[in-house]
Short mmCIF file of C-alpha atoms in Angstrom, two decimals:
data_model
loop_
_atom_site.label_atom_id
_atom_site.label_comp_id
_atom_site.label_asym_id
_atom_site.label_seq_id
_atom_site.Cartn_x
_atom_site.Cartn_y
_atom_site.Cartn_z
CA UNK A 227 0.00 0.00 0.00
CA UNK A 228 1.75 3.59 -1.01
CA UNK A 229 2.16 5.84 2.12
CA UNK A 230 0.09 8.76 2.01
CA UNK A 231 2.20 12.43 1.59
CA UNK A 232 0.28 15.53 2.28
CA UNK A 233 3.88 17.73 2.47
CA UNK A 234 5.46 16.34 -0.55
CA UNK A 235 8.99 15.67 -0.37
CA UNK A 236 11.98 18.48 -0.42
CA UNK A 237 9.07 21.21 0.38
CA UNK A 238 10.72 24.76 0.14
CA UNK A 239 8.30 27.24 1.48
CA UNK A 240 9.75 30.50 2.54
CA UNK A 241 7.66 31.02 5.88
CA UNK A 242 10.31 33.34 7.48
CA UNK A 243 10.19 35.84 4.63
CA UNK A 244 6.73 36.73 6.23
CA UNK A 245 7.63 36.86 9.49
CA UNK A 246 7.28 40.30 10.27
CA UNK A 247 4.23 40.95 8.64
CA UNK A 248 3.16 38.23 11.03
CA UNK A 249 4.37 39.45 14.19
CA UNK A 250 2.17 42.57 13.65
CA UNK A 251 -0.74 40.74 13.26
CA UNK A 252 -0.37 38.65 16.04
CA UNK A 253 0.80 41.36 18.67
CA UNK A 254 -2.63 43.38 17.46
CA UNK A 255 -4.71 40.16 18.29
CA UNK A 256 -2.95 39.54 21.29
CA UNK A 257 -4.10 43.36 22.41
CA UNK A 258 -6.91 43.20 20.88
CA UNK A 259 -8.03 39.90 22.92
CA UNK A 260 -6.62 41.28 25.90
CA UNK A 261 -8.82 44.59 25.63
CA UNK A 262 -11.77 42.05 25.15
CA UNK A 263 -10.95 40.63 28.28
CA UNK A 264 -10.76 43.43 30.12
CA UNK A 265 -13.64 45.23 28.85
CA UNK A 266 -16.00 41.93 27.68
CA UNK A 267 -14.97 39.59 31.08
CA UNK A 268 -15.44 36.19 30.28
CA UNK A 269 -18.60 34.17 30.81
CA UNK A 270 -17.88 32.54 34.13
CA UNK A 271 -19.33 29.30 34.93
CA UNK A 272 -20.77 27.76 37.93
CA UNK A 273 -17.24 26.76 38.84
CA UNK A 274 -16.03 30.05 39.05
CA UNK A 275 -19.06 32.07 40.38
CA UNK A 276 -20.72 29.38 42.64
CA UNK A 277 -24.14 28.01 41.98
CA UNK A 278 -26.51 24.58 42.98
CA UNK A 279 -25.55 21.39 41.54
CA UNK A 280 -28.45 18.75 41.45
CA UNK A 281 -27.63 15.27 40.77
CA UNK A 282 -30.74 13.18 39.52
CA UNK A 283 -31.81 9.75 38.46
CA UNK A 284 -34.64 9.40 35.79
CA UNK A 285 -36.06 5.83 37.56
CA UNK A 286 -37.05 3.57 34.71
CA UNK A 287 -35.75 5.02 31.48
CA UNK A 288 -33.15 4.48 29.60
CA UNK A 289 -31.58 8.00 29.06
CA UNK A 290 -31.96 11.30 30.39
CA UNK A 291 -34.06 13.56 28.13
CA UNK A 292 -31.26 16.19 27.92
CA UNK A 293 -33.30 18.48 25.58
CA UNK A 294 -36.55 18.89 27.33
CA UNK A 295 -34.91 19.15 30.86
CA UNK A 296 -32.90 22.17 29.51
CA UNK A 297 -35.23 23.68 28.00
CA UNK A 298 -37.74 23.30 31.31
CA UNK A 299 -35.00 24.63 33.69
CA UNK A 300 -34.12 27.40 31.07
CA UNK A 301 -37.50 28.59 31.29
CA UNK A 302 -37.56 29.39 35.05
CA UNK A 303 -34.81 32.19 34.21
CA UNK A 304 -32.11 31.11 35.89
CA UNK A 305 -29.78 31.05 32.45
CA UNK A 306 -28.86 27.61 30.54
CA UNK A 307 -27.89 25.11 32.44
CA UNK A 308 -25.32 22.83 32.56
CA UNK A 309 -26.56 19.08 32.27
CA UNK A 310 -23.49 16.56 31.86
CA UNK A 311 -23.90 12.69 32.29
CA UNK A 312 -22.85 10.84 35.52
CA UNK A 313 -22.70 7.21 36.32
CA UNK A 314 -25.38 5.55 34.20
CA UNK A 315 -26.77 6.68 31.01
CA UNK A 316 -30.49 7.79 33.06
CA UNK A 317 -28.41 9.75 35.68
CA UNK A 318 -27.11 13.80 35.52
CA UNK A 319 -25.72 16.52 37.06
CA UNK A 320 -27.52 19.77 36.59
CA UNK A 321 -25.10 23.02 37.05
CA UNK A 322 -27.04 26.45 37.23
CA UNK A 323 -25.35 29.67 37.91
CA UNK A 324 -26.23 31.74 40.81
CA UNK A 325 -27.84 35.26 39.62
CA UNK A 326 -26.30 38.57 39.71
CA UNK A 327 -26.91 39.61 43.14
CA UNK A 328 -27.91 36.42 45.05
CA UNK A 329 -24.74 37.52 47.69
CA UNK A 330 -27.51 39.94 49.46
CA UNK A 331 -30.17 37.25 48.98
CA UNK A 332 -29.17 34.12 51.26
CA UNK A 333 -31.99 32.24 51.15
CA UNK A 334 -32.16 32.87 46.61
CA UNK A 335 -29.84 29.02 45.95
CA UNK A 336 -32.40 27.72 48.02
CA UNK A 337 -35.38 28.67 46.54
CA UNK A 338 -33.75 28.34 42.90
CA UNK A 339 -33.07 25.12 43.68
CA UNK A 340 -36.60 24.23 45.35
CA UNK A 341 -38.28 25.20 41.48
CA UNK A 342 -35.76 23.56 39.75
CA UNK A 343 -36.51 20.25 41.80
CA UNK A 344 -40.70 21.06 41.56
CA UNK A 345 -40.09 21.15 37.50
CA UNK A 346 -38.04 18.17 37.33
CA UNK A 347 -40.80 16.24 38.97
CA UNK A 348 -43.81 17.97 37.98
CA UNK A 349 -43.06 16.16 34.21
CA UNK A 350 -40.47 13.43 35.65
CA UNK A 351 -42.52 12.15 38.71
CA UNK A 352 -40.35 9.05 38.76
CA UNK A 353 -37.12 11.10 39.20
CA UNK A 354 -35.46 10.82 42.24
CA UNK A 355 -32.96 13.54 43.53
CA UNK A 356 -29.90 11.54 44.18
CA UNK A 357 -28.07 15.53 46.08
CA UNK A 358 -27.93 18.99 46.17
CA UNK A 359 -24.54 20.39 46.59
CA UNK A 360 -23.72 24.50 46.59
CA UNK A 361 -20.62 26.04 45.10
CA UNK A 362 -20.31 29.23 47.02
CA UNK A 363 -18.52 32.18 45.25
CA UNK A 364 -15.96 32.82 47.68
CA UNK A 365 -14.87 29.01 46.63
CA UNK A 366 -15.69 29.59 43.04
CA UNK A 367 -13.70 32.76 43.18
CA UNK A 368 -10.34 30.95 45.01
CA UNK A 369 -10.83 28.28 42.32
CA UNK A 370 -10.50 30.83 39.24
CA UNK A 371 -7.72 32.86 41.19
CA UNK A 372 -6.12 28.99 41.54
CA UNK A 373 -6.64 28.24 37.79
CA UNK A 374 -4.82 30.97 36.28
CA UNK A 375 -2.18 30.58 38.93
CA UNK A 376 -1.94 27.08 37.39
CA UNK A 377 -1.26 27.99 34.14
CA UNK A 378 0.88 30.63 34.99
CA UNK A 379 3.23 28.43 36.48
CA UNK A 380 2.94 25.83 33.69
CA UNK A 381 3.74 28.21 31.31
CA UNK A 382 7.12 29.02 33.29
CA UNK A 383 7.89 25.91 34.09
CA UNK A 384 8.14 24.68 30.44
CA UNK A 385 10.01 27.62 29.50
CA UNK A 386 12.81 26.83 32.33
CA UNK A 387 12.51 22.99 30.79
CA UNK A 388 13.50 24.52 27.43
CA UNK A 389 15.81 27.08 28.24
CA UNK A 390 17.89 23.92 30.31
CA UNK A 391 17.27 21.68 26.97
CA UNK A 392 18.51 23.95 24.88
CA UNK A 393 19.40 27.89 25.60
CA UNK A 394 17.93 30.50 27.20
CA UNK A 395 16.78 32.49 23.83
CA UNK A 396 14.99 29.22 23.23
CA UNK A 397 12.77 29.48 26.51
CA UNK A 398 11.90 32.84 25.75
CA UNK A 399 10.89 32.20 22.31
CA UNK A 400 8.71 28.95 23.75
CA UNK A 401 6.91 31.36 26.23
CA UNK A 402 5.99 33.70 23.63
CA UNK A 403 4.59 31.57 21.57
CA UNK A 404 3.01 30.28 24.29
CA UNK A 405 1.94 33.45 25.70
CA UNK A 406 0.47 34.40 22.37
CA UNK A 407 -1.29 31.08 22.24
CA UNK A 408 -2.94 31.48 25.99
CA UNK A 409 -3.97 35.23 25.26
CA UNK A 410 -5.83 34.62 21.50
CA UNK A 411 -7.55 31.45 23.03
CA UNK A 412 -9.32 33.98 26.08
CA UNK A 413 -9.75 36.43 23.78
CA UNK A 414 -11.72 33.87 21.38
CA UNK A 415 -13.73 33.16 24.61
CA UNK A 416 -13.96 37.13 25.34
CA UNK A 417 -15.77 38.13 21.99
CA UNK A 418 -18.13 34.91 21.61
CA UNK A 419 -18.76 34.95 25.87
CA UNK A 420 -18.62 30.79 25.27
CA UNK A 421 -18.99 29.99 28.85
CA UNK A 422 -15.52 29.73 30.38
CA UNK A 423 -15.32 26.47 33.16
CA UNK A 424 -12.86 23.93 34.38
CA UNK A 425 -12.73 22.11 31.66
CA UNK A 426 -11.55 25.39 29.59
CA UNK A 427 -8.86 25.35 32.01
CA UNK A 428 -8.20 21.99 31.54
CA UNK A 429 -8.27 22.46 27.46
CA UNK A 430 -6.05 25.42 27.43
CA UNK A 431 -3.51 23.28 29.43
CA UNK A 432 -3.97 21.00 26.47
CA UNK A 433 -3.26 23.87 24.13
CA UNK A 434 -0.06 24.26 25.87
CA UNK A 435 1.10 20.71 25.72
CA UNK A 436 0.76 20.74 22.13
CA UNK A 437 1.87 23.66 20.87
CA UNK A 438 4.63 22.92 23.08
CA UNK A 439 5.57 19.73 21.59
CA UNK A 440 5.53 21.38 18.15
CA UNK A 441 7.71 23.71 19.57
CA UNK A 442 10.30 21.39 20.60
CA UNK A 443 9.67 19.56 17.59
CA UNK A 444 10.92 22.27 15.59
CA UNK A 445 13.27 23.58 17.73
CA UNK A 446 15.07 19.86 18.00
CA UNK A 447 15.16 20.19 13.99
CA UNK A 448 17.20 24.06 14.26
CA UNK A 449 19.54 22.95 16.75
CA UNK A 450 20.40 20.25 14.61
CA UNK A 451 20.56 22.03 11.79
CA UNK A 452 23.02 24.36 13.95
CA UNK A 453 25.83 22.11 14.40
CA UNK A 454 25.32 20.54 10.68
CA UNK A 455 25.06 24.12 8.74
CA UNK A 456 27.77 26.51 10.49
CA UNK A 457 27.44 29.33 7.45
CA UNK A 458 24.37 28.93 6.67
CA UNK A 459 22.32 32.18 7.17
CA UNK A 460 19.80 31.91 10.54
CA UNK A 461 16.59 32.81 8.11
CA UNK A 462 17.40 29.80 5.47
CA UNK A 463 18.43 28.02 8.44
CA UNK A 464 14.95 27.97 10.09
CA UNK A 465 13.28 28.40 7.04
CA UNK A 466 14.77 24.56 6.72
CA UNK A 467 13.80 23.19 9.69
CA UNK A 468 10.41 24.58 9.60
CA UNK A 469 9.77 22.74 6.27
CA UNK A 470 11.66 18.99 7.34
CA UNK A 471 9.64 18.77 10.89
CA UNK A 472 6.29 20.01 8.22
CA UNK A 473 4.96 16.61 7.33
CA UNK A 474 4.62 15.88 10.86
CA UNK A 475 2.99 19.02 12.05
CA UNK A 476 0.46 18.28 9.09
CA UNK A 477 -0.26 15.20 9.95
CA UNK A 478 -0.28 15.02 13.33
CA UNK A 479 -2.75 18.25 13.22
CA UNK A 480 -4.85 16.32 11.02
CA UNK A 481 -5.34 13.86 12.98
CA UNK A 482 -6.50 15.33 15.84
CA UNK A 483 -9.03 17.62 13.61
CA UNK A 484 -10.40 14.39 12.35
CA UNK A 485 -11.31 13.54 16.17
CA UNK A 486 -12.59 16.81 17.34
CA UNK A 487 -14.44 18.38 14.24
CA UNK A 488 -17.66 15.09 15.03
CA UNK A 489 -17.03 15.81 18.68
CA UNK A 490 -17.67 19.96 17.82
CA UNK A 491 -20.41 19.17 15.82
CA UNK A 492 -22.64 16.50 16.81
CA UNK A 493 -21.31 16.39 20.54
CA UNK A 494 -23.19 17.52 23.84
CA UNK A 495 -23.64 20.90 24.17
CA UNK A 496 -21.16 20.99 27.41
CA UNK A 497 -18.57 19.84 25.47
CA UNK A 498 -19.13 22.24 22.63
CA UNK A 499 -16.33 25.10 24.25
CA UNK A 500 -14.15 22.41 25.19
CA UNK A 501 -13.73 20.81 21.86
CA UNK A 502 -14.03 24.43 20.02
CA UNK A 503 -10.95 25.69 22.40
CA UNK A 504 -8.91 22.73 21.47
CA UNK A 505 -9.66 22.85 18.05
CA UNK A 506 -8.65 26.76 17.83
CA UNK A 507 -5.70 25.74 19.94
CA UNK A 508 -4.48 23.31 17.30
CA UNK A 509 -4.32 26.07 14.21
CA UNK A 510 -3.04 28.70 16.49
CA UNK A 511 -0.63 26.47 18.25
CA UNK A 512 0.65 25.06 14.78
CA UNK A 513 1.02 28.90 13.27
CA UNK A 514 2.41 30.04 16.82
CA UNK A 515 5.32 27.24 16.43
CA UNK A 516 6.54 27.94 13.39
CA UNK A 517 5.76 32.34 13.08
CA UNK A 518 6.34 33.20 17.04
CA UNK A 519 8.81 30.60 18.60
CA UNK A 520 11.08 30.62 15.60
CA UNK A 521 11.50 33.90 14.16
CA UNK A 522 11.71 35.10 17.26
CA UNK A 523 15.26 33.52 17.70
CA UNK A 524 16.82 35.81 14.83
CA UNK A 525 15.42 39.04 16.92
CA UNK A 526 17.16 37.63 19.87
CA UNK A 527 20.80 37.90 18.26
CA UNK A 528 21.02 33.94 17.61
CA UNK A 529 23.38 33.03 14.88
CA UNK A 530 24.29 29.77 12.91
CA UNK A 531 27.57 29.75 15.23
CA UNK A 532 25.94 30.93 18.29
CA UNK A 533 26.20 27.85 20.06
CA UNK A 534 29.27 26.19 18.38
CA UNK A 535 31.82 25.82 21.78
CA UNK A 536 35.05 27.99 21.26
CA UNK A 537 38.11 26.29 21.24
CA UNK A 538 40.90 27.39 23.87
CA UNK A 539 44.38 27.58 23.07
CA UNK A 540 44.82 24.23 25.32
CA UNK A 541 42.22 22.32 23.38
CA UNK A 542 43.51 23.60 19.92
CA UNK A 543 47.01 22.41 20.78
CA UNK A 544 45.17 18.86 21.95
CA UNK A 545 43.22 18.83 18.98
CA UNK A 546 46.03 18.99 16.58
CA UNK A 547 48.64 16.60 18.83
CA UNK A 548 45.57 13.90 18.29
CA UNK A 549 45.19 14.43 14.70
CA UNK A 550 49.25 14.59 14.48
CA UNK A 551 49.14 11.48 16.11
CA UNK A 552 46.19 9.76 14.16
CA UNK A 553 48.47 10.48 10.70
CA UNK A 554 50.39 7.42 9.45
#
């Protein structure tokens, strides 16, 4: 069977020769999604601004009806809910945000969560309420404080990893990119106020991982490149590696699309920002690893004999006793 090429072989695109052109864009959409931030806010979930979670059984049938209990709970005006599957196929947890205000209203999760129950059974009468738990916002608020913490640190933590793999001009080029990819993924969640919950958290730390490993990927390729080309000029240099290491960004981007594009369009609705943040991730971490983490290594001074050792006086004089001594 012939082995399928998307990047045929000897591929010679000049990516670096746009590289400026494509720092500009990407610094305005990195200020452009952090003013959306700022002056949008993101769509907190229950996770980060408290709320009632009610876990329920539907006693006798085979699935929950998904549909019909959002659009039930929806119409008490408490906001969309959150309905995810637990345990068995007839059992879910229902997430609804607390409303703007409820801090000066004690007894308002209560009483939301009293109707919420009365509707349920009122059309379910077999369902049975398997518990009621309360995320307060204090919690929800430590948790979101916690979560950027998190990925602050992750962020660092990588770029230390690199800068120790390779050299320091390398970590700072991997945080960039990384930094760009982080800051166009809230602002994508900014402008289309997506809700923004855990599991965002837990897909931009996916974003991370793999626009990190294309980073390396590439980066693996340049220093390689480094000690084989000594006079080769940094742009060609790069412009190299970028295209050898481009088969497998293709394809390995591929594949993943292939997974989440059924899983962003015919998956649950509570997965919908998950799989829509990863899939963004995977085109901006792609573009981010081959337009911010390596063009970014001319800027910082790096040349083709940057990193080649320099040879003392002492290890000259070695050098040329041993190949003295390795002539016939």
């Amino acid at each position: 069977m012939k082995l399928l090429k998307l990047v045929p072989d000897n591929t010679n695109i000049g990516f670096l020769q746009w590289r400026l052109p494509f720092y500009i864009v990407s610094l305005l959409l990195i200020s452009g999604s952090w003013a959306l931030v700022l002056t949008n806010g993101l769509n907190l979930g229950v996770d980060f601004v408290g709320g009632q979670m009610i876990r329920v059984t539907f006693v006798g049938q085979p699935e929950v009806p998904v549909a019909k209990m959002r659009k039930e709970i929806s119409a008490l005006g408490y906001g969309d809910p959150i309905i995810q599957s637990y345990g068995g196929s007839n059992q879910a947890a229902i997430r609804v945000k607390l409303p703007a205000g409820s801090e000066q209203k004690p007894d308002l999760a209560n009483t939301m969560t009293s109707k919420i129950v009365d509707t349920l059974k009122a059309d379910h009468p077999k369902i049975r309420i398997d518990g009621i738990d309360s995320v307060s916002g204090k919690v929800s608020s430590e948790l979101f404080s916690k979560g950027l913490m998190a990925l602050g640190f992750a962020m660092v933590a990588i770029s230390i990893y690199i800068w120790i793999r390779f050299e320091w001009q390398f970590g700072v080029g991997a945080l960039f990119a990384l930094f760009h990819d982080t800051s166009l993924t809230l602002g994508f969640f900014a402008l289309t106020q997506l809700e923004f919950d855990l599991n965002i958290v837990a897909a931009i730390l996916t974003i991370i991982g793999y626009s990190l490993n294309d980073t390396i990927v590439v980066y693996d390729r340049i220093r390689e490149n480094l000690k084989k080309y000594r006079k080769m000029p940094l742009p060609e240099l790069l412009d190299l590696s970028v295209n050898e290491t481009l088969a497998r960004t293709v394809m390995t981007s591929l594949t993943l699309l292939i997974a989440l594009i059924p899983l962003l369009i015919f998956g649950p609705a509570s997965l919908f920002g998950l799989a829509a943040a990863i899939t963004l991730g995977i085109f901006i971490g792609t573009y981010s690893s081959i337009y911010m983490a390596a063009p970014i290594l001319i800027w910082m001074g790096v040349k083709s004999d940057s990193f080649v050792p320099t040879e003392t006086r002492e290890d000259r004089q070695e050098r040329l006793a041993r190949e003295g001594g390795a002539r016939p």
